[in-house]
JSON list of C-alpha atoms in Angstrom, two decimals:
[
{"chain": "A", "resi": 200, "resn": "UNK", "atom": "CA", "xyz": [0.00, 0.01, -0.01]},
{"chain": "A", "resi": 201, "resn": "UNK", "atom": "CA", "xyz": [1.20, 3.47, -0.81]},
{"chain": "A", "resi": 202, "resn": "UNK", "atom": "CA", "xyz": [0.83, 6.22, 1.75]},
{"chain": "A", "resi": 203, "resn": "UNK", "atom": "CA", "xyz": [1.81, 9.87, 1.60]},
{"chain": "A", "resi": 204, "resn": "UNK", "atom": "CA", "xyz": [4.30, 11.29, 4.07]},
{"chain": "A", "resi": 205, "resn": "UNK", "atom": "CA", "xyz": [1.34, 13.14, 5.66]},
{"chain": "A", "resi": 206, "resn": "UNK", "atom": "CA", "xyz": [-0.58, 9.92, 6.15]},
{"chain": "A", "resi": 207, "resn": "UNK", "atom": "CA", "xyz": [2.41, 8.22, 7.70]},
{"chain": "A", "resi": 208, "resn": "UNK", "atom": "CA", "xyz": [2.93, 11.14, 10.04]},
{"chain": "A", "resi": 209, "resn": "UNK", "atom": "CA", "xyz": [-0.70, 11.20, 11.05]},
{"chain": "A", "resi": 210, "resn": "UNK", "atom": "CA", "xyz": [-0.55, 7.46, 11.83]},
{"chain": "A", "resi": 211, "resn": "UNK", "atom": "CA", "xyz": [2.69, 7.95, 13.84]},
{"chain": "A", "resi": 212, "resn": "UNK", "atom": "CA", "xyz": [1.00, 10.57, 16.01]},
{"chain": "A", "resi": 213, "resn": "UNK", "atom": "CA", "xyz": [-2.09, 8.43, 16.36]},
{"chain": "A", "resi": 214, "resn": "UNK", "atom": "CA", "xyz": [-0.09, 5.45, 17.70]},
{"chain": "A", "resi": 215, "resn": "UNK", "atom": "CA", "xyz": [2.06, 7.77, 19.91]},
{"chain": "A", "resi": 216, "resn": "UNK", "atom": "CA", "xyz": [-0.95, 8.34, 22.14]},
{"chain": "A", "resi": 217, "resn": "UNK", "atom": "CA", "xyz": [-1.18, 6.81, 25.57]},
{"chain": "A", "resi": 218, "resn": "UNK", "atom": "CA", "xyz": [-2.01, 3.12, 25.55]},
{"chain": "A", "resi": 219, "resn": "UNK", "atom": "CA", "xyz": [-3.41, 1.12, 28.47]},
{"chain": "A", "resi": 220, "resn": "UNK", "atom": "CA", "xyz": [-4.15, -2.50, 29.24]},
{"chain": "A", "resi": 221, "resn": "UNK", "atom": "CA", "xyz": [-7.95, -3.00, 29.24]},
{"chain": "A", "resi": 222, "resn": "UNK", "atom": "CA", "xyz": [-8.51, -6.64, 30.10]},
{"chain": "A", "resi": 223, "resn": "UNK", "atom": "CA", "xyz": [-7.28, -10.18, 29.75]},
{"chain": "A", "resi": 224, "resn": "UNK", "atom": "CA", "xyz": [-9.80, -12.85, 28.75]},
{"chain": "A", "resi": 225, "resn": "UNK", "atom": "CA", "xyz": [-8.94, -16.52, 29.34]},
{"chain": "A", "resi": 226, "resn": "UNK", "atom": "CA", "xyz": [-12.42, -17.71, 28.42]},
{"chain": "A", "resi": 227, "resn": "UNK", "atom": "CA", "xyz": [-15.52, -16.50, 26.68]},
{"chain": "A", "resi": 228, "resn": "UNK", "atom": "CA", "xyz": [-17.17, -15.37, 29.89]},
{"chain": "A", "resi": 229, "resn": "UNK", "atom": "CA", "xyz": [-14.30, -12.94, 30.68]},
{"chain": "A", "resi": 230, "resn": "UNK", "atom": "CA", "xyz": [-14.33, -11.15, 27.28]},
{"chain": "A", "resi": 231, "resn": "UNK", "atom": "CA", "xyz": [-14.67, -7.43, 27.89]},
{"chain": "A", "resi": 232, "resn": "UNK", "atom": "CA", "xyz": [-17.73, -5.50, 26.57]},
{"chain": "A", "resi": 233, "resn": "UNK", "atom": "CA", "xyz": [-17.33, -4.51, 22.95]},
{"chain": "A", "resi": 234, "resn": "UNK", "atom": "CA", "xyz": [-16.27, -0.88, 22.58]},
{"chain": "A", "resi": 235, "resn": "UNK", "atom": "CA", "xyz": [-14.45, 1.17, 19.99]},
{"chain": "A", "resi": 236, "resn": "UNK", "atom": "CA", "xyz": [-13.00, -0.55, 16.90]},
{"chain": "A", "resi": 237, "resn": "UNK", "atom": "CA", "xyz": [-11.03, -3.80, 17.51]},
{"chain": "A", "resi": 238, "resn": "UNK", "atom": "CA", "xyz": [-8.01, -4.84, 15.54]},
{"chain": "A", "resi": 239, "resn": "UNK", "atom": "CA", "xyz": [-6.70, -8.35, 16.41]},
{"chain": "A", "resi": 240, "resn": "UNK", "atom": "CA", "xyz": [-3.25, -10.01, 15.98]},
{"chain": "A", "resi": 241, "resn": "UNK", "atom": "CA", "xyz": [-3.17, -13.80, 15.45]},
{"chain": "A", "resi": 242, "resn": "UNK", "atom": "CA", "xyz": [-0.47, -16.17, 14.69]},
{"chain": "A", "resi": 243, "resn": "UNK", "atom": "CA", "xyz": [1.46, -19.28, 15.63]},
{"chain": "A", "resi": 244, "resn": "UNK", "atom": "CA", "xyz": [3.14, -19.43, 19.06]},
{"chain": "A", "resi": 245, "resn": "UNK", "atom": "CA", "xyz": [6.30, -17.28, 19.20]},
{"chain": "A", "resi": 246, "resn": "UNK", "atom": "CA", "xyz": [5.65, -15.57, 15.85]},
{"chain": "A", "resi": 247, "resn": "UNK", "atom": "CA", "xyz": [6.10, -12.16, 17.45]},
{"chain": "A", "resi": 248, "resn": "UNK", "atom": "CA", "xyz": [2.59, -10.89, 18.16]},
{"chain": "A", "resi": 249, "resn": "UNK", "atom": "CA", "xyz": [3.42, -9.28, 21.51]},
{"chain": "A", "resi": 250, "resn": "UNK", "atom": "CA", "xyz": [6.64, -7.79, 20.11]},
{"chain": "A", "resi": 251, "resn": "UNK", "atom": "CA", "xyz": [4.61, -6.21, 17.23]},
{"chain": "A", "resi": 252, "resn": "UNK", "atom": "CA", "xyz": [2.07, -4.72, 19.62]},
{"chain": "A", "resi": 253, "resn": "UNK", "atom": "CA", "xyz": [4.86, -3.19, 21.66]},
{"chain": "A", "resi": 254, "resn": "UNK", "atom": "CA", "xyz": [6.59, -1.85, 18.58]},
{"chain": "A", "resi": 255, "resn": "UNK", "atom": "CA", "xyz": [3.42, -0.37, 17.14]},
{"chain": "A", "resi": 256, "resn": "UNK", "atom": "CA", "xyz": [2.47, 1.43, 20.38]},
{"chain": "A", "resi": 257, "resn": "UNK", "atom": "CA", "xyz": [6.00, 2.44, 21.29]},
{"chain": "A", "resi": 258, "resn": "UNK", "atom": "CA", "xyz": [5.81, 0.60, 24.67]},
{"chain": "A", "resi": 259, "resn": "UNK", "atom": "CA", "xyz": [8.58, -1.92, 25.43]},
{"chain": "A", "resi": 260, "resn": "UNK", "atom": "CA", "xyz": [6.43, -3.87, 27.89]},
{"chain": "A", "resi": 261, "resn": "UNK", "atom": "CA", "xyz": [2.74, -3.13, 27.07]},
{"chain": "A", "resi": 262, "resn": "UNK", "atom": "CA", "xyz": [2.34, -6.70, 25.90]},
{"chain": "A", "resi": 263, "resn": "UNK", "atom": "CA", "xyz": [4.33, -9.38, 27.66]},
{"chain": "A", "resi": 264, "resn": "UNK", "atom": "CA", "xyz": [7.05, -10.95, 25.49]},
{"chain": "A", "resi": 265, "resn": "UNK", "atom": "CA", "xyz": [8.55, -14.35, 26.03]},
{"chain": "A", "resi": 266, "resn": "UNK", "atom": "CA", "xyz": [10.82, -16.76, 24.16]},
{"chain": "A", "resi": 267, "resn": "UNK", "atom": "CA", "xyz": [8.74, -19.63, 25.42]},
{"chain": "A", "resi": 268, "resn": "UNK", "atom": "CA", "xyz": [5.98, -20.59, 22.92]},
{"chain": "A", "resi": 269, "resn": "UNK", "atom": "CA", "xyz": [2.55, -20.46, 24.43]},
{"chain": "A", "resi": 270, "resn": "UNK", "atom": "CA", "xyz": [3.33, -17.85, 27.03]},
{"chain": "A", "resi": 271, "resn": "UNK", "atom": "CA", "xyz": [0.36, -15.68, 26.01]},
{"chain": "A", "resi": 272, "resn": "UNK", "atom": "CA", "xyz": [-2.54, -17.80, 27.49]},
{"chain": "A", "resi": 273, "resn": "UNK", "atom": "CA", "xyz": [-5.38, -15.26, 27.05]},
{"chain": "A", "resi": 274, "resn": "UNK", "atom": "CA", "xyz": [-6.54, -12.53, 24.78]},
{"chain": "A", "resi": 275, "resn": "UNK", "atom": "CA", "xyz": [-5.09, -9.29, 25.97]},
{"chain": "A", "resi": 276, "resn": "UNK", "atom": "CA", "xyz": [-6.86, -6.02, 25.05]},
{"chain": "A", "resi": 277, "resn": "UNK", "atom": "CA", "xyz": [-5.12, -2.64, 24.83]},
{"chain": "A", "resi": 278, "resn": "UNK", "atom": "CA", "xyz": [-6.77, 0.67, 24.01]},
{"chain": "A", "resi": 279, "resn": "UNK", "atom": "CA", "xyz": [-5.88, 4.28, 23.23]},
{"chain": "A", "resi": 280, "resn": "UNK", "atom": "CA", "xyz": [-8.03, 7.48, 23.60]},
{"chain": "A", "resi": 281, "resn": "UNK", "atom": "CA", "xyz": [-8.94, 7.48, 19.93]},
{"chain": "A", "resi": 282, "resn": "UNK", "atom": "CA", "xyz": [-11.29, 4.51, 20.10]},
{"chain": "A", "resi": 283, "resn": "UNK", "atom": "CA", "xyz": [-8.93, 1.83, 18.79]},
{"chain": "A", "resi": 284, "resn": "UNK", "atom": "CA", "xyz": [-8.53, -1.47, 20.73]},
{"chain": "A", "resi": 285, "resn": "UNK", "atom": "CA", "xyz": [-5.76, -3.91, 19.95]},
{"chain": "A", "resi": 286, "resn": "UNK", "atom": "CA", "xyz": [-6.34, -7.63, 20.80]},
{"chain": "A", "resi": 287, "resn": "UNK", "atom": "CA", "xyz": [-3.23, -9.80, 21.25]},
{"chain": "A", "resi": 288, "resn": "UNK", "atom": "CA", "xyz": [-4.56, -13.38, 20.67]},
{"chain": "A", "resi": 289, "resn": "UNK", "atom": "CA", "xyz": [-3.00, -16.53, 22.19]},
{"chain": "A", "resi": 290, "resn": "UNK", "atom": "CA", "xyz": [-0.73, -18.29, 19.80]},
{"chain": "A", "resi": 291, "resn": "UNK", "atom": "CA", "xyz": [-2.02, -21.33, 17.96]},
{"chain": "A", "resi": 292, "resn": "UNK", "atom": "CA", "xyz": [0.00, -24.39, 16.92]},
{"chain": "A", "resi": 293, "resn": "UNK", "atom": "CA", "xyz": [2.93, -25.59, 18.98]},
{"chain": "A", "resi": 294, "resn": "UNK", "atom": "CA", "xyz": [3.01, -24.49, 22.64]},
{"chain": "A", "resi": 295, "resn": "UNK", "atom": "CA", "xyz": [4.75, -25.98, 25.68]},
{"chain": "A", "resi": 296, "resn": "UNK", "atom": "CA", "xyz": [1.48, -26.61, 27.47]},
{"chain": "A", "resi": 297, "resn": "UNK", "atom": "CA", "xyz": [-1.13, -29.40, 27.62]},
{"chain": "A", "resi": 298, "resn": "UNK", "atom": "CA", "xyz": [-3.20, -30.30, 24.58]},
{"chain": "A", "resi": 299, "resn": "UNK", "atom": "CA", "xyz": [-6.36, -29.50, 26.60]},
{"chain": "A", "resi": 300, "resn": "UNK", "atom": "CA", "xyz": [-5.14, -25.96, 27.21]},
{"chain": "A", "resi": 301, "resn": "UNK", "atom": "CA", "xyz": [-4.24, -25.53, 23.54]},
{"chain": "A", "resi": 302, "resn": "UNK", "atom": "CA", "xyz": [-7.66, -26.72, 22.59]},
{"chain": "A", "resi": 303, "resn": "UNK", "atom": "CA", "xyz": [-9.22, -24.22, 25.02]},
{"chain": "A", "resi": 304, "resn": "UNK", "atom": "CA", "xyz": [-7.23, -21.36, 23.58]},
{"chain": "A", "resi": 305, "resn": "UNK", "atom": "CA", "xyz": [-8.23, -22.35, 20.03]},
{"chain": "A", "resi": 306, "resn": "UNK", "atom": "CA", "xyz": [-11.90, -22.39, 21.09]},
{"chain": "A", "resi": 307, "resn": "UNK", "atom": "CA", "xyz": [-11.54, -18.92, 22.64]},
{"chain": "A", "resi": 308, "resn": "UNK", "atom": "CA", "xyz": [-9.95, -17.54, 19.49]},
{"chain": "A", "resi": 309, "resn": "UNK", "atom": "CA", "xyz": [-12.75, -18.97, 17.44]},
{"chain": "A", "resi": 310, "resn": "UNK", "atom": "CA", "xyz": [-15.41, -17.55, 19.70]},
{"chain": "A", "resi": 311, "resn": "UNK", "atom": "CA", "xyz": [-13.76, -14.14, 19.63]},
{"chain": "A", "resi": 312, "resn": "UNK", "atom": "CA", "xyz": [-13.38, -14.08, 15.84]},
{"chain": "A", "resi": 313, "resn": "UNK", "atom": "CA", "xyz": [-16.94, -15.04, 15.19]},
{"chain": "A", "resi": 314, "resn": "UNK", "atom": "CA", "xyz": [-18.63, -13.02, 17.94]},
{"chain": "A", "resi": 315, "resn": "UNK", "atom": "CA", "xyz": [-17.10, -9.53, 18.00]},
{"chain": "A", "resi": 316, "resn": "UNK", "atom": "CA", "xyz": [-19.30, -7.22, 15.89]},
{"chain": "A", "resi": 317, "resn": "UNK", "atom": "CA", "xyz": [-16.71, -4.39, 16.35]},
{"chain": "A", "resi": 318, "resn": "UNK", "atom": "CA", "xyz": [-13.81, -6.55, 15.08]},
{"chain": "A", "resi": 319, "resn": "UNK", "atom": "CA", "xyz": [-12.68, -4.67, 11.95]},
{"chain": "A", "resi": 320, "resn": "UNK", "atom": "CA", "xyz": [-9.71, -6.76, 10.89]},
{"chain": "A", "resi": 321, "resn": "UNK", "atom": "CA", "xyz": [-7.49, -9.62, 12.00]},
{"chain": "A", "resi": 322, "resn": "UNK", "atom": "CA", "xyz": [-3.83, -9.40, 11.16]},
{"chain": "A", "resi": 323, "resn": "UNK", "atom": "CA", "xyz": [-2.48, -12.94, 10.83]},
{"chain": "A", "resi": 324, "resn": "UNK", "atom": "CA", "xyz": [1.24, -12.93, 11.59]},
{"chain": "A", "resi": 325, "resn": "UNK", "atom": "CA", "xyz": [3.46, -15.35, 9.70]},
{"chain": "A", "resi": 326, "resn": "UNK", "atom": "CA", "xyz": [7.13, -15.92, 10.39]},
{"chain": "A", "resi": 327, "resn": "UNK", "atom": "CA", "xyz": [8.86, -14.85, 7.13]},
{"chain": "A", "resi": 328, "resn": "UNK", "atom": "CA", "xyz": [11.58, -17.44, 7.72]},
{"chain": "A", "resi": 329, "resn": "UNK", "atom": "CA", "xyz": [9.11, -20.27, 7.40]},
{"chain": "A", "resi": 330, "resn": "UNK", "atom": "CA", "xyz": [6.12, -19.02, 5.39]},
{"chain": "A", "resi": 331, "resn": "UNK", "atom": "CA", "xyz": [2.60, -20.19, 5.64]},
{"chain": "A", "resi": 332, "resn": "UNK", "atom": "CA", "xyz": [2.00, -23.34, 7.62]},
{"chain": "A", "resi": 333, "resn": "UNK", "atom": "CA", "xyz": [-1.11, -25.57, 7.76]},
{"chain": "A", "resi": 334, "resn": "UNK", "atom": "CA", "xyz": [-2.18, -24.04, 11.04]},
{"chain": "A", "resi": 335, "resn": "UNK", "atom": "CA", "xyz": [-2.07, -20.57, 9.41]},
{"chain": "A", "resi": 336, "resn": "UNK", "atom": "CA", "xyz": [-4.21, -21.83, 6.55]},
{"chain": "A", "resi": 337, "resn": "UNK", "atom": "CA", "xyz": [-6.71, -23.30, 9.07]},
{"chain": "A", "resi": 338, "resn": "UNK", "atom": "CA", "xyz": [-7.25, -20.00, 10.86]},
{"chain": "A", "resi": 339, "resn": "UNK", "atom": "CA", "xyz": [-7.58, -18.26, 7.44]},
{"chain": "A", "resi": 340, "resn": "UNK", "atom": "CA", "xyz": [-10.27, -20.77, 6.44]},
{"chain": "A", "resi": 341, "resn": "UNK", "atom": "CA", "xyz": [-12.11, -20.06, 9.65]},
{"chain": "A", "resi": 342, "resn": "UNK", "atom": "CA", "xyz": [-12.02, -16.32, 8.97]},
{"chain": "A", "resi": 343, "resn": "UNK", "atom": "CA", "xyz": [-13.02, -16.87, 5.35]},
{"chain": "A", "resi": 344, "resn": "UNK", "atom": "CA", "xyz": [-16.10, -18.89, 6.38]},
{"chain": "A", "resi": 345, "resn": "UNK", "atom": "CA", "xyz": [-16.97, -16.23, 9.02]},
{"chain": "A", "resi": 346, "resn": "UNK", "atom": "CA", "xyz": [-16.46, -13.39, 6.49]},
{"chain": "A", "resi": 347, "resn": "UNK", "atom": "CA", "xyz": [-14.03, -11.69, 8.92]},
{"chain": "A", "resi": 348, "resn": "UNK", "atom": "CA", "xyz": [-11.54, -9.50, 7.08]},
{"chain": "A", "resi": 349, "resn": "UNK", "atom": "CA", "xyz": [-7.90, -10.37, 7.62]},
{"chain": "A", "resi": 350, "resn": "UNK", "atom": "CA", "xyz": [-4.43, -9.42, 6.27]},
{"chain": "A", "resi": 351, "resn": "UNK", "atom": "CA", "xyz": [-1.12, -11.24, 6.44]},
{"chain": "A", "resi": 352, "resn": "UNK", "atom": "CA", "xyz": [1.83, -9.60, 8.32]},
{"chain": "A", "resi": 353, "resn": "UNK", "atom": "CA", "xyz": [5.25, -11.24, 7.66]},
{"chain": "A", "resi": 354, "resn": "UNK", "atom": "CA", "xyz": [7.34, -10.89, 10.81]},
{"chain": "A", "resi": 355, "resn": "UNK", "atom": "CA", "xyz": [11.14, -10.93, 11.18]},
{"chain": "A", "resi": 356, "resn": "UNK", "atom": "CA", "xyz": [11.56, -9.91, 7.54]},
{"chain": "A", "resi": 357, "resn": "UNK", "atom": "CA", "xyz": [15.00, -8.43, 8.48]},
{"chain": "A", "resi": 358, "resn": "UNK", "atom": "CA", "xyz": [16.29, -11.98, 8.86]},
{"chain": "A", "resi": 359, "resn": "UNK", "atom": "CA", "xyz": [16.01, -12.59, 5.11]},
{"chain": "A", "resi": 360, "resn": "UNK", "atom": "CA", "xyz": [18.15, -11.29, 2.28]},
{"chain": "A", "resi": 361, "resn": "UNK", "atom": "CA", "xyz": [16.44, -8.81, -0.02]},
{"chain": "A", "resi": 362, "resn": "UNK", "atom": "CA", "xyz": [15.74, -11.35, -2.78]},
{"chain": "A", "resi": 363, "resn": "UNK", "atom": "CA", "xyz": [14.50, -13.90, -0.32]},
{"chain": "A", "resi": 364, "resn": "UNK", "atom": "CA", "xyz": [12.18, -11.37, 1.28]},
{"chain": "A", "resi": 365, "resn": "UNK", "atom": "CA", "xyz": [10.69, -10.39, -2.03]},
{"chain": "A", "resi": 366, "resn": "UNK", "atom": "CA", "xyz": [10.08, -14.08, -2.90]},
{"chain": "A", "resi": 367, "resn": "UNK", "atom": "CA", "xyz": [8.35, -14.67, 0.43]},
{"chain": "A", "resi": 368, "resn": "UNK", "atom": "CA", "xyz": [6.09, -11.66, -0.06]},
{"chain": "A", "resi": 369, "resn": "UNK", "atom": "CA", "xyz": [5.23, -12.80, -3.61]},
{"chain": "A", "resi": 370, "resn": "UNK", "atom": "CA", "xyz": [4.52, -16.40, -2.68]},
{"chain": "A", "resi": 371, "resn": "UNK", "atom": "CA", "xyz": [2.37, -15.36, 0.31]},
{"chain": "A", "resi": 372, "resn": "UNK", "atom": "CA", "xyz": [0.34, -13.02, -1.88]},
{"chain": "A", "resi": 373, "resn": "UNK", "atom": "CA", "xyz": [-0.22, -15.82, -4.38]},
{"chain": "A", "resi": 374, "resn": "UNK", "atom": "CA", "xyz": [-1.30, -18.24, -1.59]},
{"chain": "A", "resi": 375, "resn": "UNK", "atom": "CA", "xyz": [-4.03, -15.91, -0.33]},
{"chain": "A", "resi": 376, "resn": "UNK", "atom": "CA", "xyz": [-5.15, -14.49, -3.74]},
{"chain": "A", "resi": 377, "resn": "UNK", "atom": "CA", "xyz": [-8.25, -16.75, -3.92]},
{"chain": "A", "resi": 378, "resn": "UNK", "atom": "CA", "xyz": [-9.29, -16.44, -0.31]},
{"chain": "A", "resi": 379, "resn": "UNK", "atom": "CA", "xyz": [-12.49, -14.34, -0.06]},
{"chain": "A", "resi": 380, "resn": "UNK", "atom": "CA", "xyz": [-11.83, -12.57, 3.24]},
{"chain": "A", "resi": 381, "resn": "UNK", "atom": "CA", "xyz": [-8.13, -11.94, 2.67]},
{"chain": "A", "resi": 382, "resn": "UNK", "atom": "CA", "xyz": [-6.91, -8.39, 2.19]},
{"chain": "A", "resi": 383, "resn": "UNK", "atom": "CA", "xyz": [-4.69, -8.53, -0.97]},
{"chain": "A", "resi": 384, "resn": "UNK", "atom": "CA", "xyz": [-1.74, -6.58, 0.46]},
{"chain": "A", "resi": 385, "resn": "UNK", "atom": "CA", "xyz": [1.10, -8.34, 2.39]},
{"chain": "A", "resi": 386, "resn": "UNK", "atom": "CA", "xyz": [2.84, -6.41, 5.19]},
{"chain": "A", "resi": 387, "resn": "UNK", "atom": "CA", "xyz": [6.51, -7.32, 5.57]},
{"chain": "A", "resi": 388, "resn": "UNK", "atom": "CA", "xyz": [7.72, -6.13, 9.02]},
{"chain": "A", "resi": 389, "resn": "UNK", "atom": "CA", "xyz": [10.37, -6.32, 11.61]},
{"chain": "A", "resi": 390, "resn": "UNK", "atom": "CA", "xyz": [9.68, -5.15, 15.18]},
{"chain": "A", "resi": 391, "resn": "UNK", "atom": "CA", "xyz": [13.45, -5.02, 15.85]},
{"chain": "A", "resi": 392, "resn": "UNK", "atom": "CA", "xyz": [14.40, -2.94, 12.80]},
{"chain": "A", "resi": 393, "resn": "UNK", "atom": "CA", "xyz": [11.15, -1.00, 12.55]},
{"chain": "A", "resi": 394, "resn": "UNK", "atom": "CA", "xyz": [10.72, -2.24, 9.02]},
{"chain": "A", "resi": 395, "resn": "UNK", "atom": "CA", "xyz": [7.18, -1.82, 7.60]},
{"chain": "A", "resi": 396, "resn": "UNK", "atom": "CA", "xyz": [5.78, -0.49, 10.85]},
{"chain": "A", "resi": 397, "resn": "UNK", "atom": "CA", "xyz": [4.95, 3.03, 9.67]},
{"chain": "A", "resi": 398, "resn": "UNK", "atom": "CA", "xyz": [2.98, 1.50, 6.76]},
{"chain": "A", "resi": 399, "resn": "UNK", "atom": "CA", "xyz": [1.23, -0.99, 9.03]},
{"chain": "A", "resi": 400, "resn": "UNK", "atom": "CA", "xyz": [0.20, 1.84, 11.38]},
{"chain": "A", "resi": 401, "resn": "UNK", "atom": "CA", "xyz": [-1.21, 3.79, 8.47]},
{"chain": "A", "resi": 402, "resn": "UNK", "atom": "CA", "xyz": [-3.06, 0.76, 7.21]},
{"chain": "A", "resi": 403, "resn": "UNK", "atom": "CA", "xyz": [-4.66, 0.15, 10.62]},
{"chain": "A", "resi": 404, "resn": "UNK", "atom": "CA", "xyz": [-5.62, 3.82, 10.90]},
{"chain": "A", "resi": 405, "resn": "UNK", "atom": "CA", "xyz": [-7.26, 3.54, 7.41]},
{"chain": "A", "resi": 406, "resn": "UNK", "atom": "CA", "xyz": [-9.30, 0.54, 8.65]},
{"chain": "A", "resi": 407, "resn": "UNK", "atom": "CA", "xyz": [-10.34, 2.56, 11.67]},
{"chain": "A", "resi": 408, "resn": "UNK", "atom": "CA", "xyz": [-11.44, 5.49, 9.55]},
{"chain": "A", "resi": 409, "resn": "UNK", "atom": "CA", "xyz": [-13.38, 3.27, 7.11]},
{"chain": "A", "resi": 410, "resn": "UNK", "atom": "CA", "xyz": [-15.25, 1.62, 10.01]},
{"chain": "A", "resi": 411, "resn": "UNK", "atom": "CA", "xyz": [-16.16, 4.95, 11.51]},
{"chain": "A", "resi": 412, "resn": "UNK", "atom": "CA", "xyz": [-17.45, 6.19, 8.12]},
{"chain": "A", "resi": 413, "resn": "UNK", "atom": "CA", "xyz": [-19.68, 3.09, 7.80]},
{"chain": "A", "resi": 414, "resn": "UNK", "atom": "CA", "xyz": [-21.23, 3.95, 11.20]},
{"chain": "A", "resi": 415, "resn": "UNK", "atom": "CA", "xyz": [-22.02, 7.58, 10.23]}
]
């Protein structure tokens, strides 16, 4: 997506606002009331969801980061004064916890994705070093069937050489091209190097503006 310098600066200021932890939901009953516009981040365990939330908001420890897969065991909600709520979903796929707990998390993510009327978009994070896995395709199929808009964010893009990164973006775009709920633009990012974050902020702000316009 192409953004003007003015749009990138507006997005930077928007995300520089104060952010706060709203709630943590470990089950359907503890999900907070729907308010504002929600943007969710989903992905395999240890793909970098919490790191991305911290990088976007400019807070080193807003979302808890761990090298241990499966550390995020609930949906964590964060909000800013402008009516945007970020939801950091528990990782799916491999996690160093019981199968029963993984199944419970998967059910929670499914309930969240299907039941939040104010959920504007899900960003599915994919480790650029490995590309799309079957578990990624499963969550995309769920979102396709539920008609929930989603976009793919490639994380850790700085670990690839330029040619490799371009190939990963191209093959990912091709893989989602026929999926009905998939946004056609891929977002290559690095939370460590700040690669792609200004554009991702601007894209999220555009989603927020579009949702607000629909309400008016």
